[in-house]
Amino acid sequence: MQSTNLLLEEPIRMASILEPSKPTFFPAMTKIVGTLGSKSRPVEIISGCLKAGMSVARFDFSWGDIDYHQETLENLKMAVKSTKKLCAVMLDTVGPELQVVNKSEKSILLQENAYVTLTPDQEKEATSELLPINFTGLSKAVKRGDTIFIGQYLFTGSETTSVWLEVSELKGEDVVCMIKNSTTLAGSLFTLHVSQIRIDLPTLTDKDKEVISTWGVRNNIDFLSLSYTRHAEDVRHAREYLSKLGDLSQTQIFAKIENVEGLAHFDEILREADGVILSRGNLGIDLPPEKVFLFQKSAVYKCNMAGKPAVVTRVVDSMTDNLRPTRAEATDVANAVLDGSDAILLGAETLRGLYPVETISIVGKICAEAEKVFNQDLYFKKTVKYVGEPMTHLESIASSAVRAAIKVKASVIICFTSSGRAARLIAKYRPTMPVISVVIPRLKTNQLKWSFTGAFEARQSLIVRGLFPMLADPRHPAESTNATNESVLKVALDHGKASGVIKSHDRVVICQKVGDASVVKIIELED
């Protein structure tokens, strides 16, 4: 499994580039989040997505009702059972999203240099001259000369399906705009984005709360993607809400940064959130194009140093309708990996795209190739320097395990954990080999019944780069006698051998607790 890692700083032989990629049990260390929707909800398609490398399924409540998404989730459960591949569930909130209301769902033709009025009167029908929207305060938020963007939900940036407007006049609650490019708006849902303007709506809306307290609770969601996170307070408010909903107190909150306001408060948001989603679609409108890559590199670096997952969106938009990505998109995916992203999130590409399975497969292959030239040595040194001294006990153990694994060219790191924290810390140092996180379930009681923890922790590692979970038998505690640890280790090694990650004579680094001490040991496998 140990790859011969090239470095981009070193000359790469053309022959090595022309060699076909070798398939492996883990398609890539970088994880793939797929949005399930109209084109990707049948069981056989979801099974294909899981086999191709999807490890987190995203359910987007900007469209579709609770019953629709429940049906999709039941299909996901069947696909997980048939493929025997673990998959986490992410609920994506609507948040303060501005939408054009097109009840008739007829196509709307907009001509360059003509005028169109945006009105909060949602009873009116959408036409070429009038577009009803779901927000009454737009006329108070904008001024003459401001730019407004309207596109199909999860727009792909193609100017034939989206339109730029310039505010020319304010008439009471209506906003009159000049159309900057000709387009046809097709479909039922269009989003509206006003560049660098604060929209005075709550981040967690009443509709979001209703979905979380019903669908979210029923399905024990692993991740909450908090759309339009603008302040640390948004994350605190969402966490407080989840804490009142039983098991959802364990749900991880990923702050979705979508505008300049979220960027301005990025550091404090990162401190509160469990991870960050860089929503490059909306950010690409809010920021000048030449600044987008700077934001990505800076944000991903900060997430890496904090040891929190960074998820990048909108990478292969053209694959919504095409079987191959553009050259720029393929390079973009690779650069996201080289920047240090934990996961790639696919939106329109799998939600309504024609080739969901192929898209996941191609993105996975690009990630795997980029990982081969990732400069782990430089990254490791940067991370150790950033953490500083004295290190915490756990941080010291994690970094030592990674350093040892690289020095002895181990094929895998096996980490015993009950909370998942130790395994995530090891993954933070980006080892070049997979980290198998053996999650040991813990028994807990609420005075009425006994239950095991562990499933949440295992699924939540499915969004962390290089981390591959395995649920252990609950009869084996995480801190125990040597004998029980050896039996769990045998199960983990057998799992590694069966999946082709570990072979005879390979070296394996093991990180575990023995009594109160944390131990890193190196073993060499016999025949």
Coordinates of C-alpha atoms in Angstrom, one line a residue:
M1 CA 0.0 0.0 0.0
Q2 CA 2.9 2.3 0.8
S3 CA 3.1 4.5 -2.4
T4 CA 6.4 5.7 -3.8
N5 CA 5.7 9.4 -3.2
L6 CA 7.0 11.8 -5.7
L7 CA 7.2 15.5 -4.9
L8 CA 6.2 18.3 -7.2
E9 CA 9.5 20.0 -6.3
E10 CA 11.4 17.1 -7.8
P11 CA 11.6 16.3 -11.5
I12 CA 8.8 13.9 -12.4
R13 CA 9.6 11.3 -15.2
M14 CA 7.2 11.5 -18.1
A15 CA 7.1 7.7 -18.1
S16 CA 5.6 7.7 -14.6
I17 CA 2.9 10.1 -15.6
L18 CA 2.0 7.9 -18.6
E19 CA 1.7 4.8 -16.4
P20 CA -2.0 3.8 -15.8
S21 CA -3.3 4.5 -12.2
K22 CA -3.4 1.3 -10.1
P23 CA -6.8 0.6 -8.4
T24 CA -6.6 0.3 -4.6
F25 CA -9.1 -0.7 -1.8
F26 CA -9.3 3.0 -0.7
P27 CA -9.9 5.0 -3.9
A28 CA -8.2 8.1 -2.3
M29 CA -7.3 9.4 1.1
T30 CA -9.3 12.6 0.4
K31 CA -13.0 12.0 1.1
I32 CA -16.0 12.7 -1.3
V33 CA -19.3 14.1 -0.1
G34 CA -22.1 13.4 -2.7
T35 CA -25.4 15.3 -2.7
L36 CA -28.2 12.8 -3.3
G37 CA -31.1 14.0 -5.5
S38 CA -33.3 13.3 -8.5
K39 CA -30.5 11.7 -10.6
S40 CA -28.8 9.8 -7.7
R41 CA -31.5 8.5 -5.4
P42 CA -32.2 4.9 -6.8
V43 CA -30.5 2.2 -4.8
E44 CA -28.3 0.9 -7.6
I45 CA -27.0 4.5 -8.4
I46 CA -26.3 5.1 -4.6
S47 CA -24.5 1.7 -4.5
G48 CA -22.4 2.8 -7.5
C49 CA -21.6 6.1 -5.7
L50 CA -20.4 4.2 -2.6
K51 CA -18.2 1.8 -4.5
A52 CA -16.8 4.7 -6.5
G53 CA -15.7 6.4 -3.2
M54 CA -18.5 8.5 -1.7
S55 CA -18.3 8.3 2.1
V56 CA -20.7 11.1 3.1
A57 CA -24.2 11.6 1.7
R58 CA -25.5 15.1 1.7
F59 CA -29.3 15.9 1.9
D60 CA -30.0 19.4 0.7
F61 CA -33.3 20.8 2.1
S62 CA -33.3 23.9 -0.2
W63 CA -35.5 21.7 -2.3
G64 CA -37.6 18.5 -1.8
D65 CA -39.8 17.8 1.3
I66 CA -39.1 15.6 4.3
D67 CA -40.8 12.5 2.7
Y68 CA -38.8 12.8 -0.4
H69 CA -35.5 12.9 1.5
Q70 CA -36.6 10.1 3.8
E71 CA -37.3 7.9 0.8
T72 CA -33.8 8.7 -0.5
L73 CA -32.2 7.9 2.9
E74 CA -34.0 4.5 3.0
N75 CA -32.4 3.8 -0.4
L76 CA -29.0 4.8 1.0
K77 CA -29.5 2.4 3.9
M78 CA -30.2 -0.5 1.5
A79 CA -27.2 0.5 -0.6
V80 CA -24.9 0.6 2.5
K81 CA -26.2 -2.9 3.4
S82 CA -25.6 -4.4 0.0
T83 CA -22.1 -2.8 -0.6
K84 CA -21.0 -3.1 3.1
K85 CA -19.5 0.4 2.8
L86 CA -20.1 2.8 5.7
C87 CA -21.6 6.2 4.8
A88 CA -22.3 9.2 7.0
V89 CA -25.3 11.5 6.7
M90 CA -25.1 15.3 6.3
L91 CA -28.2 17.6 6.6
D92 CA -27.7 20.9 4.7
T93 CA -29.9 23.7 6.0
V94 CA -31.5 26.3 3.8
G95 CA -30.5 29.3 6.0
P96 CA -31.1 32.9 4.9
E97 CA -31.2 31.9 1.2
L98 CA -32.8 34.4 -1.1
Q99 CA -34.9 32.7 -3.8
V100 CA -36.9 33.6 -6.8
V101 CA -40.4 32.1 -6.6
N102 CA -41.5 30.6 -9.9
K103 CA -44.7 28.7 -9.2
S104 CA -45.5 28.0 -12.8
E105 CA -42.0 26.5 -13.4
K106 CA -42.2 28.1 -16.9
S107 CA -38.9 29.2 -18.5
I108 CA -38.2 32.9 -18.2
L109 CA -36.4 34.8 -21.0
L110 CA -34.4 37.8 -19.9
Q111 CA -32.9 40.2 -22.5
E112 CA -29.7 42.2 -22.1
N113 CA -30.3 45.9 -21.4
A114 CA -34.0 45.4 -20.6
Y115 CA -35.4 46.0 -17.1
V116 CA -36.8 43.5 -14.6
T117 CA -38.5 44.2 -11.2
L118 CA -37.8 42.1 -8.1
T119 CA -40.9 42.2 -5.9
P120 CA -41.6 40.6 -2.4
D121 CA -45.2 39.9 -3.6
Q122 CA -45.0 36.1 -3.9
E123 CA -48.5 35.9 -5.2
K124 CA -47.5 37.4 -8.5
E125 CA -46.4 35.2 -11.4
A126 CA -42.8 35.2 -12.5
T127 CA -42.4 36.8 -16.0
S128 CA -39.6 38.5 -18.1
E129 CA -40.6 41.8 -16.4
L130 CA -41.3 40.7 -12.9
L131 CA -39.6 38.2 -10.5
P132 CA -41.2 37.5 -7.1
I133 CA -38.7 36.8 -4.3
N134 CA -39.0 35.4 -0.8
F135 CA -37.5 38.4 1.1
T136 CA -39.3 41.7 1.9
G137 CA -36.2 43.7 3.0
L138 CA -34.3 43.7 -0.3
S139 CA -35.1 47.4 -1.2
K140 CA -33.7 48.4 2.2
A141 CA -30.5 46.4 1.8
V142 CA -29.4 47.5 -1.7
K143 CA -28.7 50.8 -3.3
R144 CA -28.4 52.0 -6.9
G145 CA -25.5 50.5 -8.7
D146 CA -25.3 47.3 -6.6
T147 CA -24.9 43.9 -8.4
I148 CA -27.4 41.1 -8.0
F149 CA -26.8 37.6 -9.4
I150 CA -29.6 35.1 -10.1
G151 CA -28.9 31.5 -11.2
Q152 CA -30.5 28.0 -11.2
Y153 CA -30.1 26.4 -7.7
L154 CA -26.5 25.2 -7.5
F155 CA -25.7 27.2 -10.6
T156 CA -22.8 26.0 -12.6
G157 CA -21.6 29.5 -13.5
S158 CA -22.6 29.3 -17.1
E159 CA -23.9 32.6 -18.2
T160 CA -26.6 31.0 -20.4
T161 CA -28.3 29.7 -17.2
S162 CA -27.7 32.7 -14.9
V163 CA -28.0 36.5 -15.0
W164 CA -26.2 39.5 -13.6
L165 CA -28.5 42.5 -12.7
E166 CA -27.6 46.1 -11.8
V167 CA -29.9 47.9 -9.4
S168 CA -31.2 51.0 -11.2
E169 CA -34.2 52.2 -9.1
L170 CA -35.9 51.5 -5.8
K171 CA -39.7 51.7 -5.8
G172 CA -41.1 51.1 -2.3
E173 CA -40.4 47.4 -1.6
D174 CA -39.7 46.7 -5.3
V175 CA -36.2 46.8 -6.8
V176 CA -35.9 47.7 -10.5
C177 CA -32.8 46.2 -12.2
M178 CA -31.1 46.5 -15.6
I179 CA -30.3 43.1 -17.1
K180 CA -26.6 42.8 -17.9
N181 CA -26.7 39.6 -20.0
S182 CA -29.3 37.7 -22.0
T183 CA -30.4 34.3 -20.5
T184 CA -33.2 31.8 -20.1
L185 CA -33.9 30.9 -16.4
A186 CA -35.2 27.3 -16.5
G187 CA -36.3 25.1 -13.6
S188 CA -38.3 25.7 -10.4
L189 CA -35.7 27.1 -8.0
F190 CA -33.4 30.0 -8.6
T191 CA -31.2 31.6 -5.9
L192 CA -30.5 35.3 -5.7
H193 CA -27.2 36.6 -4.4
V194 CA -26.4 40.3 -3.7
S195 CA -22.7 41.0 -3.7
Q196 CA -21.3 42.0 -0.3
I197 CA -24.6 43.0 1.3
R198 CA -25.8 41.9 4.7
I199 CA -29.2 40.1 4.6
D200 CA -31.0 40.5 7.9
L201 CA -32.3 37.0 8.3
P202 CA -31.5 34.3 11.0
T203 CA -28.9 31.7 10.0
L204 CA -31.0 28.9 11.5
T205 CA -34.5 29.5 10.3
D206 CA -37.8 28.1 11.7
K207 CA -38.0 25.8 8.6
D208 CA -34.5 24.5 9.4
K209 CA -35.4 23.9 13.0
E210 CA -38.5 22.0 12.0
V211 CA -36.4 19.7 9.6
I212 CA -33.7 19.1 12.2
S213 CA -36.2 18.3 15.0
T214 CA -38.1 15.8 12.8
W215 CA -36.0 14.4 10.0
G216 CA -32.7 15.0 11.7
V217 CA -33.7 13.4 15.0
R218 CA -35.4 10.4 13.4
N219 CA -32.3 9.7 11.4
N220 CA -29.5 10.6 13.9
I221 CA -27.7 12.8 11.5
D222 CA -23.9 12.8 11.7
F223 CA -23.2 16.3 10.3
L224 CA -25.2 19.5 10.2
S225 CA -24.0 21.8 7.4
L226 CA -24.9 25.3 8.6
S227 CA -25.6 27.4 5.5
Y228 CA -24.5 31.1 5.4
T229 CA -22.6 30.9 8.7
R230 CA -21.6 34.6 9.3
H231 CA -20.6 34.7 13.0
A232 CA -19.4 32.3 15.7
E233 CA -22.7 33.0 17.5
D234 CA -24.5 31.2 14.6
V235 CA -22.6 28.0 15.4
R236 CA -23.1 28.4 19.2
H237 CA -26.9 28.9 18.6
A238 CA -27.1 25.8 16.4
R239 CA -25.1 23.7 19.0
E240 CA -27.4 24.9 21.8
Y241 CA -30.4 23.9 19.7
L242 CA -28.9 20.4 18.9
S243 CA -28.1 19.8 22.5
K244 CA -31.8 19.8 23.4
L245 CA -32.5 17.0 20.8
G246 CA -31.2 13.8 22.5
D247 CA -28.5 12.1 20.4
L248 CA -28.1 15.1 18.1
S249 CA -25.9 16.6 20.9
Q250 CA -23.2 14.4 19.2
T251 CA -23.9 15.8 15.7
Q252 CA -20.9 17.7 14.3
I253 CA -21.5 21.2 13.0
F254 CA -19.8 22.3 9.8
A255 CA -19.9 26.0 9.2
K256 CA -20.6 26.8 5.5
I257 CA -18.7 30.0 4.6
E258 CA -20.6 31.6 1.7
N259 CA -20.0 35.3 1.8
V260 CA -17.6 38.1 2.8
E261 CA -19.3 38.4 6.3
G262 CA -18.4 34.8 7.1
L263 CA -14.9 35.4 5.8
A264 CA -14.4 38.5 8.0
H265 CA -15.2 36.3 11.1
F266 CA -13.5 33.1 9.9
D267 CA -11.1 32.7 12.8
E268 CA -13.8 32.8 15.5
I269 CA -16.2 30.6 13.5
L270 CA -13.4 28.0 13.1
R271 CA -12.9 27.9 16.9
E272 CA -16.6 27.1 17.4
A273 CA -17.3 24.8 14.5
D274 CA -16.3 21.1 14.1
G275 CA -15.3 21.7 10.5
V276 CA -15.7 24.2 7.6
I277 CA -17.3 24.0 4.2
L278 CA -15.9 26.5 1.7
S279 CA -18.9 27.3 -0.5
R280 CA -17.0 28.5 -3.5
G281 CA -20.1 29.1 -5.6
N282 CA -21.5 32.0 -3.6
L283 CA -18.1 33.1 -2.5
G284 CA -17.0 33.3 -6.1
I285 CA -19.7 35.9 -6.6
D286 CA -19.0 37.8 -3.4
L287 CA -15.2 38.0 -4.0
P288 CA -13.3 39.3 -6.9
P289 CA -12.2 36.3 -9.1
E290 CA -8.5 37.0 -8.4
K291 CA -9.1 36.6 -4.6
V292 CA -10.9 33.3 -4.6
F293 CA -7.7 31.1 -4.7
L294 CA -6.1 33.2 -1.8
F295 CA -9.2 32.6 0.4
Q296 CA -9.1 28.9 -0.3
K297 CA -5.4 28.5 0.5
S298 CA -5.7 30.6 3.7
A299 CA -8.9 29.0 5.0
V300 CA -7.7 25.4 4.3
Y301 CA -4.3 26.1 6.0
K302 CA -6.1 27.4 9.1
C303 CA -8.4 24.4 9.2
N304 CA -5.4 22.0 8.8
M305 CA -3.5 23.7 11.7
A306 CA -6.6 23.5 13.9
G307 CA -7.0 19.8 13.0
K308 CA -10.6 20.4 11.7
P309 CA -11.8 19.1 8.4
A310 CA -11.9 21.5 5.4
V311 CA -14.4 20.7 2.7
V312 CA -14.1 22.3 -0.8
T313 CA -17.2 22.7 -3.1
R314 CA -17.9 23.4 -6.7
V315 CA -15.0 21.6 -8.4
V316 CA -16.3 19.8 -11.5
D317 CA -19.5 21.8 -12.5
S318 CA -19.2 20.9 -16.2
M319 CA -19.7 17.2 -15.3
T320 CA -23.3 18.0 -14.5
D321 CA -23.8 17.5 -18.2
N322 CA -20.5 16.0 -19.4
L323 CA -18.7 12.7 -18.9
R324 CA -15.3 14.4 -18.5
P325 CA -14.2 17.5 -16.5
T326 CA -12.5 20.4 -18.1
R327 CA -8.7 20.7 -17.8
A328 CA -9.1 23.6 -15.4
E329 CA -11.5 21.6 -13.2
A330 CA -9.2 18.6 -13.1
T331 CA -6.3 20.9 -12.0
D332 CA -8.6 22.6 -9.5
V333 CA -9.4 19.2 -7.8
A334 CA -5.7 18.4 -7.6
N335 CA -4.9 21.9 -6.2
A336 CA -7.6 21.5 -3.5
V337 CA -5.8 18.2 -2.4
L338 CA -2.4 19.9 -2.5
D339 CA -3.7 22.8 -0.5
G340 CA -4.7 20.3 2.2
S341 CA -8.5 19.8 1.8
D342 CA -10.0 16.8 3.7
A343 CA -13.0 16.4 1.4
I344 CA -14.5 17.4 -1.9
L345 CA -18.2 18.2 -1.9
L346 CA -20.2 17.5 -5.1
G347 CA -23.4 19.4 -5.5
A348 CA -25.2 19.8 -8.8
E349 CA -22.8 17.2 -10.3
T350 CA -24.5 14.4 -8.3
L351 CA -27.8 16.0 -7.4
R352 CA -29.1 16.6 -10.9
G353 CA -26.0 15.6 -13.0
L354 CA -26.2 12.9 -15.6
Y355 CA -23.2 11.0 -14.5
P356 CA -23.1 10.9 -10.6
V357 CA -21.1 7.6 -10.3
E358 CA -18.5 8.6 -13.0
T359 CA -18.1 12.0 -11.4
I360 CA -17.2 10.5 -8.0
S361 CA -14.9 8.0 -9.7
I362 CA -13.0 10.6 -11.7
V363 CA -12.7 13.1 -8.7
G364 CA -11.4 10.2 -6.6
K365 CA -8.8 9.3 -9.2
I366 CA -7.6 12.9 -9.5
C367 CA -7.4 13.1 -5.6
A368 CA -5.3 9.9 -5.5
E369 CA -2.8 11.2 -8.1
A370 CA -2.5 14.5 -6.3
E371 CA -1.9 12.7 -3.0
K372 CA 1.2 11.0 -4.5
V373 CA 2.9 14.3 -4.9
F374 CA 1.7 16.0 -1.7
N375 CA 4.8 17.2 0.2
Q376 CA 4.1 15.4 3.5
D377 CA 7.6 16.2 4.9
L378 CA 7.1 19.9 4.6
Y379 CA 3.5 19.7 5.8
F380 CA 4.6 17.7 8.9
K381 CA 7.3 20.3 9.8
K382 CA 4.9 23.2 9.4
T383 CA 2.3 21.5 11.6
V384 CA 4.8 20.7 14.4
K385 CA 6.1 24.2 14.3
Y386 CA 2.6 25.7 14.4
V387 CA 1.6 23.5 17.4
G388 CA 4.8 24.6 19.2
E389 CA 6.2 23.3 22.5
P390 CA 5.3 21.9 25.0
M391 CA 2.9 19.7 23.0
T392 CA -0.1 18.1 24.8
H393 CA 0.3 14.5 25.6
L394 CA -2.1 13.3 22.9
E395 CA -0.6 15.6 20.2
S396 CA 2.9 14.3 21.0
I397 CA 1.8 10.7 20.7
A398 CA -0.1 11.4 17.4
S399 CA 2.9 13.2 15.8
S400 CA 5.3 10.5 17.0
A401 CA 3.1 7.7 15.5
V402 CA 3.1 9.5 12.1
R403 CA 6.9 10.2 12.2
A404 CA 7.6 6.5 13.1
A405 CA 5.2 5.2 10.4
I406 CA 7.1 7.3 7.8
K407 CA 10.5 6.3 9.0
V408 CA 9.8 2.5 9.0
K409 CA 7.7 2.8 5.7
A410 CA 4.7 1.3 7.5
S411 CA 1.8 0.3 5.2
V412 CA -0.9 1.4 7.7
I413 CA -1.4 3.1 11.1
I414 CA -3.9 1.4 13.4
C415 CA -5.4 3.6 16.2
F416 CA -7.6 2.3 19.0
T417 CA -10.0 5.0 20.1
S418 CA -13.4 5.5 21.7
S419 CA -14.1 9.2 21.1
G420 CA -12.2 9.3 17.7
R421 CA -10.1 12.2 18.9
A422 CA -6.7 10.3 18.9
A423 CA -7.3 9.1 15.3
R424 CA -8.3 12.6 14.1
L425 CA -5.1 14.0 15.6
I426 CA -3.0 11.3 13.8
A427 CA -4.8 12.2 10.5
K428 CA -4.0 15.9 11.2
Y429 CA -0.3 15.2 10.5
R430 CA -1.3 13.8 7.0
P431 CA 0.5 10.5 7.0
T432 CA 1.2 9.0 3.6
M433 CA -0.5 5.7 4.6
P434 CA -4.1 5.1 5.6
V435 CA -5.1 5.4 9.3
I436 CA -7.4 2.6 10.4
S437 CA -9.4 4.0 13.3
V438 CA -10.7 1.1 15.4
V439 CA -13.6 2.6 17.3
I440 CA -14.2 0.8 20.6
P441 CA -17.9 1.2 21.6
R442 CA -18.6 2.4 25.1
L443 CA -21.6 1.4 27.2
K444 CA -23.8 4.3 28.5
T445 CA -27.1 4.5 30.3
N446 CA -29.8 7.1 30.8
Q447 CA -31.2 5.2 33.9
L448 CA -33.9 3.6 31.7
K449 CA -31.9 1.6 29.1
W450 CA -28.4 0.7 28.1
S451 CA -26.9 1.7 24.8
F452 CA -23.5 1.7 23.0
T453 CA -21.7 4.8 21.7
G454 CA -19.3 4.4 18.8
A455 CA -21.3 4.4 15.6
F456 CA -21.5 8.2 15.5
E457 CA -17.7 8.5 16.1
A458 CA -17.0 6.0 13.4
R459 CA -19.1 7.7 10.8
Q460 CA -17.9 11.1 11.7
S461 CA -14.3 10.1 10.7
L462 CA -15.6 9.5 7.1
I463 CA -15.0 13.2 6.3
V464 CA -11.4 13.3 7.6
R465 CA -8.6 12.8 5.0
G466 CA -6.8 9.5 5.4
L467 CA -9.0 8.2 8.2
F468 CA -10.9 4.9 7.7
P469 CA -13.1 3.7 10.6
M470 CA -13.8 0.2 11.8
L471 CA -16.3 -0.6 14.6
A472 CA -14.8 -3.1 17.1
D473 CA -16.7 -5.6 19.2
P474 CA -18.2 -3.8 22.2
R475 CA -16.8 -6.6 24.5
H476 CA -13.3 -5.1 24.0
P477 CA -12.9 -1.9 25.9
A478 CA -10.4 0.8 24.6
E479 CA -8.3 0.6 27.7
S480 CA -7.9 -2.9 28.7
T481 CA -5.6 -5.9 29.4
N482 CA -3.0 -6.9 26.8
A483 CA -5.0 -10.0 25.9
T484 CA -8.2 -8.2 24.7
N485 CA -6.2 -5.6 22.9
E486 CA -4.3 -8.3 21.0
S487 CA -7.6 -9.9 19.9
V488 CA -9.0 -6.5 18.6
L489 CA -5.7 -5.9 16.9
K490 CA -6.0 -9.3 15.1
V491 CA -9.4 -8.3 13.8
A492 CA -8.0 -5.0 12.5
L493 CA -5.1 -6.7 10.9
D494 CA -7.4 -9.3 9.3
H495 CA -9.5 -6.4 8.0
G496 CA -6.4 -4.8 6.5
K497 CA -5.2 -8.0 4.9
A498 CA -8.7 -8.7 3.4
S499 CA -8.8 -5.3 1.9
G500 CA -5.3 -5.6 0.4
V501 CA -3.9 -2.7 2.5
I502 CA -1.6 -5.0 4.5
K503 CA 0.6 -7.8 3.1
S504 CA 3.0 -10.3 4.6
H505 CA 6.2 -8.7 6.0
D506 CA 4.6 -5.2 6.1
R507 CA 5.3 -3.0 9.0
V508 CA 2.3 -1.6 11.0
V509 CA 2.3 1.2 13.5
I510 CA -0.2 0.8 16.4
C511 CA -1.4 3.6 18.7
Q512 CA -3.3 2.4 21.7
K513 CA -3.9 3.0 25.4
V514 CA -2.6 0.5 28.0
G515 CA -3.8 1.4 31.4
D516 CA -3.2 5.2 31.8
A517 CA -0.4 5.2 29.3
S518 CA -0.6 5.9 25.5
V519 CA 1.7 3.5 23.6
V520 CA 3.0 3.6 20.0
K521 CA 4.5 0.4 18.8
I522 CA 5.8 -1.0 15.5
I523 CA 5.1 -4.6 14.5
E524 CA 6.3 -6.5 11.4
L525 CA 3.9 -9.1 10.0
E526 CA 4.9 -12.7 9.4
D527 CA 3.6 -14.9 6.6

